[in-house]
Coordinates of C-alpha atoms in Angstrom, one line a residue:
X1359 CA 3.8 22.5 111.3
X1360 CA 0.9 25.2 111.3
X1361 CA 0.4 26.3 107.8
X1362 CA -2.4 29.3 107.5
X1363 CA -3.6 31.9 104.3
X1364 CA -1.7 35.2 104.3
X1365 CA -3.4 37.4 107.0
X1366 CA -2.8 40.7 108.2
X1367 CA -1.7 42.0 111.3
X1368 CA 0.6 44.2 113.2
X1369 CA 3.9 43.5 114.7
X1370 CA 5.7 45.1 117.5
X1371 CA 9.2 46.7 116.5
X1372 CA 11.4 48.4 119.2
X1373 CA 12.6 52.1 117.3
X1374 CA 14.5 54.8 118.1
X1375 CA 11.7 56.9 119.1
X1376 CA 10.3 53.9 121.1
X1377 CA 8.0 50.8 120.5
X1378 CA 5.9 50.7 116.8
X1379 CA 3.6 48.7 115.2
X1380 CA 4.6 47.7 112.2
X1381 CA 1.8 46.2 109.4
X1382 CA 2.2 42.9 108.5
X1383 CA 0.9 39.9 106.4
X1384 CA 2.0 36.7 107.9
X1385 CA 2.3 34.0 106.0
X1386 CA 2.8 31.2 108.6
X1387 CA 2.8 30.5 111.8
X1388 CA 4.2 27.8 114.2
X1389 CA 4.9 28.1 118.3
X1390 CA 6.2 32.0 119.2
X1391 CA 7.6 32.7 115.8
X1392 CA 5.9 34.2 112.4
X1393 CA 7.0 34.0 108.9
X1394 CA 6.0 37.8 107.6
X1395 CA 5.8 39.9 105.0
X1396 CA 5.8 43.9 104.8
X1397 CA 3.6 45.3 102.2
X1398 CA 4.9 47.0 99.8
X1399 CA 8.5 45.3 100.0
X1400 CA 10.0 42.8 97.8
X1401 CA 9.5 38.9 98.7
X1402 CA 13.2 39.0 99.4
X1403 CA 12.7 40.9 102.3
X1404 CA 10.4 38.3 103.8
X1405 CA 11.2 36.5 107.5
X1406 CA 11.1 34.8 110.5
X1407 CA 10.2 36.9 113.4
X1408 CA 9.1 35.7 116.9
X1409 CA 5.6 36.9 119.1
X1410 CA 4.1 38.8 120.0
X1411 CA 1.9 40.5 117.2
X1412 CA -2.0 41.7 117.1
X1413 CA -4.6 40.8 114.1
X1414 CA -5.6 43.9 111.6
X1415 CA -8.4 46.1 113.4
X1416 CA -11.8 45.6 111.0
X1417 CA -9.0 45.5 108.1
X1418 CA -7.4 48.8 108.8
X1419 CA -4.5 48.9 106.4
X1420 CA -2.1 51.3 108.9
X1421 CA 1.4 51.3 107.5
X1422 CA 3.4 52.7 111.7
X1423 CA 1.7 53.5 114.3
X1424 CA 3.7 54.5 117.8
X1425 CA 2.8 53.2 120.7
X1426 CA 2.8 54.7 124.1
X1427 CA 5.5 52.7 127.0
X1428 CA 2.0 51.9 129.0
X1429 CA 0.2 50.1 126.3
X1430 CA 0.9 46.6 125.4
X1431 CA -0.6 44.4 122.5
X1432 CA -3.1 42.7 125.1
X1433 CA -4.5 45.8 125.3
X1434 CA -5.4 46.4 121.6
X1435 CA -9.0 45.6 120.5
X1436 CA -9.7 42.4 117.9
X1437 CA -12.9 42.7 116.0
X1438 CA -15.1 39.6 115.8
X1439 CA -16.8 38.7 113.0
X1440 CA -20.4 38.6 113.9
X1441 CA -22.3 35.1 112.5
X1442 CA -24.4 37.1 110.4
X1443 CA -21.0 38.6 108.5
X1444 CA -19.7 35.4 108.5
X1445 CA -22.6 33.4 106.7
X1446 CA -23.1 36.4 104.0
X1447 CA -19.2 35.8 103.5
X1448 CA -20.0 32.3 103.0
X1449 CA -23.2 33.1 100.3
X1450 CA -20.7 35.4 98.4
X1451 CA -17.4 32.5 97.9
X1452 CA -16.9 32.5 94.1
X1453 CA -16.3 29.3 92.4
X1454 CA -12.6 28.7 91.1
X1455 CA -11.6 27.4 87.6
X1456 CA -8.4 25.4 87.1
X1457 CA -6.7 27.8 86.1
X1458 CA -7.8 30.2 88.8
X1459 CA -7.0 27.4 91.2
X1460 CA -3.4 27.1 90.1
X1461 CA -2.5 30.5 90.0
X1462 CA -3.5 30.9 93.7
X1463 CA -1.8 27.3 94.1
X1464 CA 1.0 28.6 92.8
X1465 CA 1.2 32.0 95.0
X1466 CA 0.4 30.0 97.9
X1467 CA 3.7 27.3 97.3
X1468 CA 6.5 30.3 96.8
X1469 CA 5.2 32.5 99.4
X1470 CA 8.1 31.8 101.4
X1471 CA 11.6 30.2 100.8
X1472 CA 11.8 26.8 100.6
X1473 CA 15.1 27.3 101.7
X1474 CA 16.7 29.5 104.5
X1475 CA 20.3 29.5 103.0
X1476 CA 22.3 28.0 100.2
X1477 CA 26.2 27.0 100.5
X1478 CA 28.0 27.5 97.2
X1479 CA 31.4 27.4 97.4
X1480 CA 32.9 29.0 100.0
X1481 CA 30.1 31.1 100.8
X1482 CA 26.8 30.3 102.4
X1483 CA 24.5 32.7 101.0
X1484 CA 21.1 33.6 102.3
X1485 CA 18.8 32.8 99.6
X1486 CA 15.8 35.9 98.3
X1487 CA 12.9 33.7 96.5
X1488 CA 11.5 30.0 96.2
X1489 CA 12.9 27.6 93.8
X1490 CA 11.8 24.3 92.6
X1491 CA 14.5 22.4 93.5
X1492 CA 13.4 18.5 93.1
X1493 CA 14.5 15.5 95.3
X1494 CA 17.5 14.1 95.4
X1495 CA 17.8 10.6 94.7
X1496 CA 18.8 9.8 98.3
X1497 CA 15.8 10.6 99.7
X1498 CA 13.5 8.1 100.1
X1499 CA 9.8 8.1 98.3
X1500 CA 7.3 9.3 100.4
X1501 CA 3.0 9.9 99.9
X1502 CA 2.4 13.2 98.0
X1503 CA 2.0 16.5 100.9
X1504 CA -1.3 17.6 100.5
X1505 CA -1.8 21.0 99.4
X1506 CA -4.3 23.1 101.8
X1507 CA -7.2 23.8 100.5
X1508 CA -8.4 26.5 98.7
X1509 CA -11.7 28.4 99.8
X1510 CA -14.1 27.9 96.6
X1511 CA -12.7 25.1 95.1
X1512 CA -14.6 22.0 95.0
X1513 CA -12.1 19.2 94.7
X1514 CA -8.7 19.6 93.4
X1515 CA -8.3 17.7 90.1
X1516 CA -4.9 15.2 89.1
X1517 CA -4.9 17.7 85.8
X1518 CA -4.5 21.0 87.9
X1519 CA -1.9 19.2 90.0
X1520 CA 0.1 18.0 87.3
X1521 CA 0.3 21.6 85.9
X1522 CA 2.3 22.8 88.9
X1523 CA 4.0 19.5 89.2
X1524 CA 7.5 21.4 88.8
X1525 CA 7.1 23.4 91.9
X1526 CA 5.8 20.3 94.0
X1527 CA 8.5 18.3 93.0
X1528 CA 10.7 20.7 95.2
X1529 CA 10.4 18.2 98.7
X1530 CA 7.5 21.0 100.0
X1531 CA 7.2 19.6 104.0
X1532 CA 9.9 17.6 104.3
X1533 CA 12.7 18.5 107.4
X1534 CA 15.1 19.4 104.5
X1535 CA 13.0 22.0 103.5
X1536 CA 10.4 22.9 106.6
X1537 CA 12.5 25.5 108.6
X1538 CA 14.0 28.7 108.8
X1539 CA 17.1 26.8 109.3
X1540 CA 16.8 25.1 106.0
X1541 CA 20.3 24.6 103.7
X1542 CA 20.8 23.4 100.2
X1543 CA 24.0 22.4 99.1
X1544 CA 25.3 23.3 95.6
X1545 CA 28.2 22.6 93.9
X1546 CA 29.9 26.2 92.6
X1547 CA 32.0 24.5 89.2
X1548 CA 28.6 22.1 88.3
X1549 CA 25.7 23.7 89.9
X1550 CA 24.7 20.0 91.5
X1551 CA 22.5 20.3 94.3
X1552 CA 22.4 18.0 97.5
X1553 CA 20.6 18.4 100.4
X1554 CA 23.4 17.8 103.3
X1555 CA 27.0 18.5 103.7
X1556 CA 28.7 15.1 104.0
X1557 CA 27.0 14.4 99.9
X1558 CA 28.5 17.6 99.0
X1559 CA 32.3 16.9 100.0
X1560 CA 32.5 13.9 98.4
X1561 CA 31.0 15.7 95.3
X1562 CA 33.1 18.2 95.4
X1563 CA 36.9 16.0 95.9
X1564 CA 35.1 14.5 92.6
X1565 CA 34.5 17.3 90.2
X1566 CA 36.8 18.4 87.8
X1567 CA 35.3 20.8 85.7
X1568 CA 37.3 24.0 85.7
X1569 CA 35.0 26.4 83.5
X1570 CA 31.5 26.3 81.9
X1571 CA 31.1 24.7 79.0
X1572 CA 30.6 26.2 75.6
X1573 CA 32.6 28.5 74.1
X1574 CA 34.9 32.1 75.1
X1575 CA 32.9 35.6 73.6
X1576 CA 34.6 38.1 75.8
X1577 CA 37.7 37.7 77.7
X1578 CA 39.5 40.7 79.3
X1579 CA 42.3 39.8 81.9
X1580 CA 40.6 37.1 84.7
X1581 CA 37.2 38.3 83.5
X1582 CA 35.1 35.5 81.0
X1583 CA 31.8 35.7 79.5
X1584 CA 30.9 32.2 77.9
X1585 CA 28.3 31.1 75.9
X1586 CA 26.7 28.2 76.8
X1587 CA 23.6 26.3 74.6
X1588 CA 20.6 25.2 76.6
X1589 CA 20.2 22.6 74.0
X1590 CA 23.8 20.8 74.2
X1591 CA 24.3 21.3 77.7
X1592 CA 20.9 20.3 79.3
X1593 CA 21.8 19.2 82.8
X1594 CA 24.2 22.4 83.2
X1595 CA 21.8 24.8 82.4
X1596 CA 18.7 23.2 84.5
X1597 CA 20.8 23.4 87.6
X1598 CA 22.2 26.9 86.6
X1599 CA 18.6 27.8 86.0
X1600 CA 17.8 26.2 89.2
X1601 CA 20.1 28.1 91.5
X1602 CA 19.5 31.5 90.0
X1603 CA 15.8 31.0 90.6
X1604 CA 17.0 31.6 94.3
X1605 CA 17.6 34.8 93.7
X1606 CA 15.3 35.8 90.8
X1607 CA 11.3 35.9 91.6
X1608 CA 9.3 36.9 88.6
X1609 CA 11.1 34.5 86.2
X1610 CA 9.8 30.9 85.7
X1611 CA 12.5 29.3 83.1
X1612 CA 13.4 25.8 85.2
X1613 CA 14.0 22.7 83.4
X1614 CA 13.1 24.0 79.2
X1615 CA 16.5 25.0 78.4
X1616 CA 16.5 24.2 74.7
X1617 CA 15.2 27.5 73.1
X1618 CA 18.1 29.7 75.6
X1619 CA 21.7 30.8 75.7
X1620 CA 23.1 31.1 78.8
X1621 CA 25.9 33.7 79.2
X1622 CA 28.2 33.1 82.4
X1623 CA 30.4 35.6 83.7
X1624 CA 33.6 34.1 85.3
X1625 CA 36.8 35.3 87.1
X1626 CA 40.0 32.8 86.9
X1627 CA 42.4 31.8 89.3
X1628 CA 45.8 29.7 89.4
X1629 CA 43.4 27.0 89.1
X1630 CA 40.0 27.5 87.4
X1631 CA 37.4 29.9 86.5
X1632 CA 34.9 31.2 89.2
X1633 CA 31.3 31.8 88.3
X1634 CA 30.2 35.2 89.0
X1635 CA 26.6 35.7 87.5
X1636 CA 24.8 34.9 84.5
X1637 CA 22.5 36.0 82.1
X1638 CA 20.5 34.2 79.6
X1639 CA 18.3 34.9 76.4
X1640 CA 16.0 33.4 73.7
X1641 CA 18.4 31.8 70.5
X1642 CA 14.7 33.2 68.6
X1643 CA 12.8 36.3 70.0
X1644 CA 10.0 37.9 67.9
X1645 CA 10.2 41.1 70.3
X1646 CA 13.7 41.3 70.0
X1647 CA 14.6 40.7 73.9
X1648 CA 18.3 40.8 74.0
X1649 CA 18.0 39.5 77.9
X1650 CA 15.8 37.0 79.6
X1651 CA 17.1 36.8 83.1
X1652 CA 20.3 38.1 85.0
X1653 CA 21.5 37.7 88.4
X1654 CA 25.0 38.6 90.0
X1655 CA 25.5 36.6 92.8
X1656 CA 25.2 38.3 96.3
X1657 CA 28.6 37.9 97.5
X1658 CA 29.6 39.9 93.9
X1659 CA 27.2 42.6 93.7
X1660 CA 28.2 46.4 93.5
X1661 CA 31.4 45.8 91.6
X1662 CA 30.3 46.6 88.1
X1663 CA 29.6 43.2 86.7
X1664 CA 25.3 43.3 86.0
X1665 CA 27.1 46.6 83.6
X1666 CA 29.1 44.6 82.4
X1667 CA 26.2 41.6 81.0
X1668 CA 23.8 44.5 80.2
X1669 CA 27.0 45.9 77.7
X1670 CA 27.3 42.5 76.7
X1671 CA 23.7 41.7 75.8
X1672 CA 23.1 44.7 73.5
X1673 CA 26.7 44.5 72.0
X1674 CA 24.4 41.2 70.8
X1675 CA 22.2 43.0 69.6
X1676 CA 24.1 45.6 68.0
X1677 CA 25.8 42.8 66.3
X1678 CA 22.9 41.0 65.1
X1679 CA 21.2 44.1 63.6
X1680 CA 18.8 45.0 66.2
X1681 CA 17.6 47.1 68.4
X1682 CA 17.0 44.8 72.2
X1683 CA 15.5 45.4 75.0
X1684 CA 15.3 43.0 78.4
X1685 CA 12.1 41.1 79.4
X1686 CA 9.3 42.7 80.8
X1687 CA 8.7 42.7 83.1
X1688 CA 11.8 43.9 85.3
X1689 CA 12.1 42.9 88.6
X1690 CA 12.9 46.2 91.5
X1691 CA 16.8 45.7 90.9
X1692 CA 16.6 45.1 87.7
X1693 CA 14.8 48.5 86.7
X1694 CA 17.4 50.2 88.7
X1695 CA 20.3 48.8 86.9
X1696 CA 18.9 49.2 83.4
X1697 CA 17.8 52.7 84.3
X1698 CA 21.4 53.4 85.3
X1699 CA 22.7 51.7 81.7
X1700 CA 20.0 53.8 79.8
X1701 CA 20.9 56.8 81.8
X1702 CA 25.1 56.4 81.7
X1703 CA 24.5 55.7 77.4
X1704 CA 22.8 58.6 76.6
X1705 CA 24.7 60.9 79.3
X1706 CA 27.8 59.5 77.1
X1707 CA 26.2 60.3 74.0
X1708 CA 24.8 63.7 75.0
X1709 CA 28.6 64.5 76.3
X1710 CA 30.1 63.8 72.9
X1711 CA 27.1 65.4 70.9
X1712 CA 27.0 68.9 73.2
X1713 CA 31.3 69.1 73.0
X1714 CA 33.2 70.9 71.3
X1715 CA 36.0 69.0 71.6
X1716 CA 36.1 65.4 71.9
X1717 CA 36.5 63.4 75.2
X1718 CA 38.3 64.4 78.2
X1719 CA 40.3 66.8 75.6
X1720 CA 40.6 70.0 77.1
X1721 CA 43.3 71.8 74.9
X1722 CA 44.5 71.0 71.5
X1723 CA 47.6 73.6 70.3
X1724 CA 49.0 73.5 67.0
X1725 CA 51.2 75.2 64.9
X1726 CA 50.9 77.2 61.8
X1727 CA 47.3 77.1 61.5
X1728 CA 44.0 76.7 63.6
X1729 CA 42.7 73.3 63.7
X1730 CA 39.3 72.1 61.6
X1731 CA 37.3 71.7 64.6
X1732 CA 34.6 69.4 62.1
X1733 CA 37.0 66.8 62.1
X1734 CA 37.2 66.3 65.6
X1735 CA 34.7 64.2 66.8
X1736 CA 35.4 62.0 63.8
X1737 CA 39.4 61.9 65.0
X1738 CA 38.1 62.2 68.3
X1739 CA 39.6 58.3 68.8
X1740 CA 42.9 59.4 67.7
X1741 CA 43.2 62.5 70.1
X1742 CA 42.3 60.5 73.2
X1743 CA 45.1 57.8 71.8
X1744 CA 47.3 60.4 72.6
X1745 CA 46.5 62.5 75.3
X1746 CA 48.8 62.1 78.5
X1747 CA 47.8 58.5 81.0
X1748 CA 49.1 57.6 83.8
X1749 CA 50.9 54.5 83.6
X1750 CA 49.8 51.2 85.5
X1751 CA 51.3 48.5 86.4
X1752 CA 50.1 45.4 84.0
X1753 CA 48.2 42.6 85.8
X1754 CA 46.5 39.6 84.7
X1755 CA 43.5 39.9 87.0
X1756 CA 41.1 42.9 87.1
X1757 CA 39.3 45.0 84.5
X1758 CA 42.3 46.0 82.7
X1759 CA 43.9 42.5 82.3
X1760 CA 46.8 42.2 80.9
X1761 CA 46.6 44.7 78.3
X1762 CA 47.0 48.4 78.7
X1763 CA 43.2 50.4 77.5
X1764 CA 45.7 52.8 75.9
X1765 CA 47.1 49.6 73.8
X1766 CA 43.8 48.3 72.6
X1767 CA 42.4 48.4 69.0
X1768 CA 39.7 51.3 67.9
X1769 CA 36.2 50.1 67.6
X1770 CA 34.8 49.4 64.5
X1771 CA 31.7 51.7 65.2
X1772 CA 33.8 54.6 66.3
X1773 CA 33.7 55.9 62.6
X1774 CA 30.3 55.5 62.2
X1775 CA 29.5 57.2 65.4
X1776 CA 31.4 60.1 64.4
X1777 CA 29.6 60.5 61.0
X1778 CA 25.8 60.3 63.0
X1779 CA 27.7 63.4 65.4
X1780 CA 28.8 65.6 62.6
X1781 CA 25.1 65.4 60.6
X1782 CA 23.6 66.2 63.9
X1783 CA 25.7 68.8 64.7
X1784 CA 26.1 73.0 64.1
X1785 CA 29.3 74.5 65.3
X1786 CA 29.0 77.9 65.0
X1787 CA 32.4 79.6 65.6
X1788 CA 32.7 83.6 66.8
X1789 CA 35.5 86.2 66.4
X1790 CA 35.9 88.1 69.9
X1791 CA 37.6 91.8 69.5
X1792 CA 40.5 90.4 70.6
X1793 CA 41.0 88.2 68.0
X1794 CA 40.2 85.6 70.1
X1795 CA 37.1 82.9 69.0
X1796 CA 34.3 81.1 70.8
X1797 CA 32.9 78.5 69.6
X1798 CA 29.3 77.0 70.3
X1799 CA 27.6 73.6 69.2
X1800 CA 24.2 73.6 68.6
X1801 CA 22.3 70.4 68.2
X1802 CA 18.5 69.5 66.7
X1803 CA 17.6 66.1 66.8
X1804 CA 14.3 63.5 67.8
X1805 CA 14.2 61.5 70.6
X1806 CA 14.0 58.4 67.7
X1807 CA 18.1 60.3 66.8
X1808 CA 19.1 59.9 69.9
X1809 CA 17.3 55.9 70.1
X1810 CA 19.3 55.3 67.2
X1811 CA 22.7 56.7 68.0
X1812 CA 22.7 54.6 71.1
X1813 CA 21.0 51.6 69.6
X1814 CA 17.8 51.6 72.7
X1815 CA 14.4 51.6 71.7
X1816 CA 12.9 54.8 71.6
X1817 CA 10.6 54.4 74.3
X1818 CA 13.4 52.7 76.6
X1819 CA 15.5 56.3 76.2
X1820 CA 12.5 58.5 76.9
X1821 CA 11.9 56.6 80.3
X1822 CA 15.5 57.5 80.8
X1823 CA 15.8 61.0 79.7
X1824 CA 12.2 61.6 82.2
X1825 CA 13.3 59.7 85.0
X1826 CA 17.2 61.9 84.8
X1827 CA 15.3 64.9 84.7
X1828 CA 16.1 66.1 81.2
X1829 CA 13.0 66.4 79.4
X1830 CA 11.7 69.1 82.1
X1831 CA 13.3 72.6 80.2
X1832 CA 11.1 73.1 77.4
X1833 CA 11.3 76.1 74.9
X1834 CA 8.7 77.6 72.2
X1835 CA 10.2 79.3 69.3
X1836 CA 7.2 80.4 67.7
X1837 CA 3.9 81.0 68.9
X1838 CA 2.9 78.5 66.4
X1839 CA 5.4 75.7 66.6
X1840 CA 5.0 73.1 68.9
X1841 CA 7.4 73.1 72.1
X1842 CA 11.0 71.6 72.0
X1843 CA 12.8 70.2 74.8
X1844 CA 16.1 72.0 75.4
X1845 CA 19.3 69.9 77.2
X1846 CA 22.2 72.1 77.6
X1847 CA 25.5 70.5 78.3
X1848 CA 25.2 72.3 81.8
X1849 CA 22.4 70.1 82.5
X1850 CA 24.1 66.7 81.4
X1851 CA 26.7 67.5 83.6
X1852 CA 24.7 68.0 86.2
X1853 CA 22.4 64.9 86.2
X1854 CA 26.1 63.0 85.4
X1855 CA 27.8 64.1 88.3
X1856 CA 24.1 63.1 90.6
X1857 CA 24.3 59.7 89.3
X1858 CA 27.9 59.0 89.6
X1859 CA 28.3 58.4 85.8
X1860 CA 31.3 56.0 85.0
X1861 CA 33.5 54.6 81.9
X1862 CA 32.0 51.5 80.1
X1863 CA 32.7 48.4 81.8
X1864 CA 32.6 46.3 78.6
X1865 CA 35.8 47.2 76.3
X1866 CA 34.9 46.2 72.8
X1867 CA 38.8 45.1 71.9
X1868 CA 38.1 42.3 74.0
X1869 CA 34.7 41.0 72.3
X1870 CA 35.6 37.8 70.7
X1871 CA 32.6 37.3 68.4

């Protein structure tokens, strides 16, 4: 095996419009094949490609460029370093500390996968990132690989080896472990890890376990959320944590489990309950993070179930008196789905704040007298109780489980929610000549109101409100009075309907805490 330093280059890509050279860093290379990365893309991203490619031209950084059906890659100029450049280059190496010496260590060890795919269950899954997996006991002891060494670094020491002992431990140039081709086997009721096939059937006719351990805290039909202590359940969790490091890059939580709850999302069967995803958090945190790491596995993404964790972990919150907010920092997917909870929780907010009536109530008649429309954002529970549904057919599997959402208790918040509306709100009601009325709602709040009323931090609901578009309308009522931002409920709609907005996932009957 050929192991070089990341170094840029371009690769040849066949295109619609014709043959392009696409930039490059490659970050190994062995016999007409290149394992690359595209700047500018996630790690995930990252792969084996075969020959033929072209070194960088004097370290142009050129992101496409076409090339014509007569010219080939032999024909493309490589500059030379002249032996003056190179000895100035030489003069001008810095020295590395430790800790500068394990950092690049570190990059330089999960710059690629260590393995190609993962079979879990009845799915082999291509794994995204690096993860430290160790050896398995089978595997016989072998000298430690050498790391290549770093330019500027004298000599490497035992102490800054021992720091990055975790990731070492994870059988780095063994076959297991060396190829594109590379599988792990894990074990989808334990999370056990073995490196062939034939160790993993026999493990598997074994196991029994039919659910995480540790306790039930939501349950709604098939779908489970259980909380499970890093501290009581050590092995568990290290292999959970393990296995969701293949799919999570920035985080670094392997084997220190103690200080963490783990939250696993699970979907029952006739004969046990299949894991889903999982999320995990600090039992102490002095910034108040409601969320350390989450991951839905790839063959369950897109169906609503990251929602349903992010609901989860700041019902946590809610409950515990505080306002959370995830671990920074937030991986590409992971912005995107928070934005999209910020976003849907203050569109819902906004929709009940800038209505007159409450819900998806369009009409209310009664008899004898007009109704008192103050009340109706406080009743606004009751009205939807009763508004026409369609009926559906119970099941015991699904979002609605086994109980219809028409049949399930009120929250406990609702009241309070409707008494932080009403304070906020002006409803200003006018006769028309007809004796007809219209009615309008007029609202002036803070950006810390709105924080509040949907329990986010103030700054995590201004990123939202900017990146929706709904801090762009500003208005100045006086000449001097500072500007105010102005949402109409025209505008909600519109940025609602653009982002698909949809019902919560999480229904807060079902929270057993």
């Amino acid at each position: 095996m050929s192991s070089v330093g990341p170094q840029t280059g371009f690769l040849m890509e066949e295109d619609s419009d014709g043959p392009l050279m696409q930039e490059v860093d490659v970050l190994e290379r062995r016999p007409g094949k290149l394992y690359v990365h595209l700047p500018g893309t996630d790690k995930r991203l990252d792969k084996w490609v075969s020959e033929p490619w072209a070194p960088a031209l004097n370290g142009t950084r050129k992101r496409r460029r076409s090339l014509s059906p007569t010219t080939s890659l032999a024909d493309t100029p490589v500059a030379t370093p002249s032996a003056a450049g190179q000895s100035q280059t030489q003069d001008i190496k810095p020295e590395l500390t430790e800790e500068e010496f394990d950092i690049q260590h570190h990059k330089q060890i999960t710059a690629r996968r260590n393995f190609d795919k993962v079979n879990f269950g009845v799915y082999q899954i291509k794994t995204w990132y690096f993860s430290p997996y160790p050896l398995s006991e089978t595997e016989p002891d072998t000298e430690p690989v050498t790391a290549e060494r770093i330019a500027g670094v004298a000599r490497a020491t035992a102490r800054s080896h021992g720091r990055t002992s975790d990731l070492l431990a994870g059988g780095l140039g063994r076959d297991h472990a060396a190829t594109e081709r590379s599988a792990l086997w894990v074990c989808d009721r334990c999370f056990k890890y073995m490196a062939d096939g034939t160790s993993w059937e026999g493990h598997v006719r074994r196991c029994t376990r039919k659910h995480p351990p540790g306790r039930r805290v939501y349950q709604r039909g098939a779908h489970i959320i259980w909380e499970v202590d890093g501290a009581k359940e050590k092995l568990y969790c290290q292999n959970l944590s393990l296995f969701g490091k293949l799919f999570i890059d920035i985080k670094t939580l392997f084997f220190d489990c103690d200080n963490f709850l783990f939250y696993l999302l699970t979907d029952a069967d006739s004969q046990r309950d299949h894991v889903l995803g999982f999320f995990s958090k600090e039992k102490v945190s002095y910034d108040d993070y409601n969320l350390a790491t989450i991951i839905v596995l790839p063959p369950y993404q897109r169906k609503g179930y990251g929602m349903l964790m992010i609901e989860f972990s700041y019902e946590l919150s809610r409950r515990a008196g505080r306002v959370g907010t995830p671990e920074r920092p937030l991986s590409d997917l992971g912005l995107r789905s928070y934005l999209a909870y910020w976003v849907s929780t203050i569109l819902r907010y906004l929709r009940r704040l800038l209505s007159v009536l409450p819900g998806e109530v369009d009409r209310i008649t009664t008899v004898g007298r007009p109704h008192d429309l103050t009340q109706l954002h406080t009743l606004s529970a009751e009205f939807e109780e009763h508004m026409p549904r369609n009926k559906k057919r119970r099941t015991n599997k699904g979002w609605d489980g086994e109980v219809d959402a028409s049949e399930s208790s009120l929250s406990s918040s609702a009241p309070a929610e409707g008494d932080r509306i009403a304070s906020l709100r002006t409803v200003e009601t006018i006769a028309n000549a007809d004796g007809s009325a219209t009615t309008h709602v007029t609202v002036h709040c803070t950006l810390v109101d709105i924080a509040r009323a949907t329990n986010l931090r103030v700054e995590d609901a201004a990123f939202a409100l900017n990146e929706c578009g709904l801090l762009i309308r500003k208005i100045r009522e006086a000449e001097d009075v500072e500007e105010t931002v102005a949402i109409t409920r025209e505008m909600v709609e519109t940025v609602a309907k653009a982002r698909g907005l949809k019902k919560m996932c999480m229904d807060m009957a079902h929270v057993l805490l």
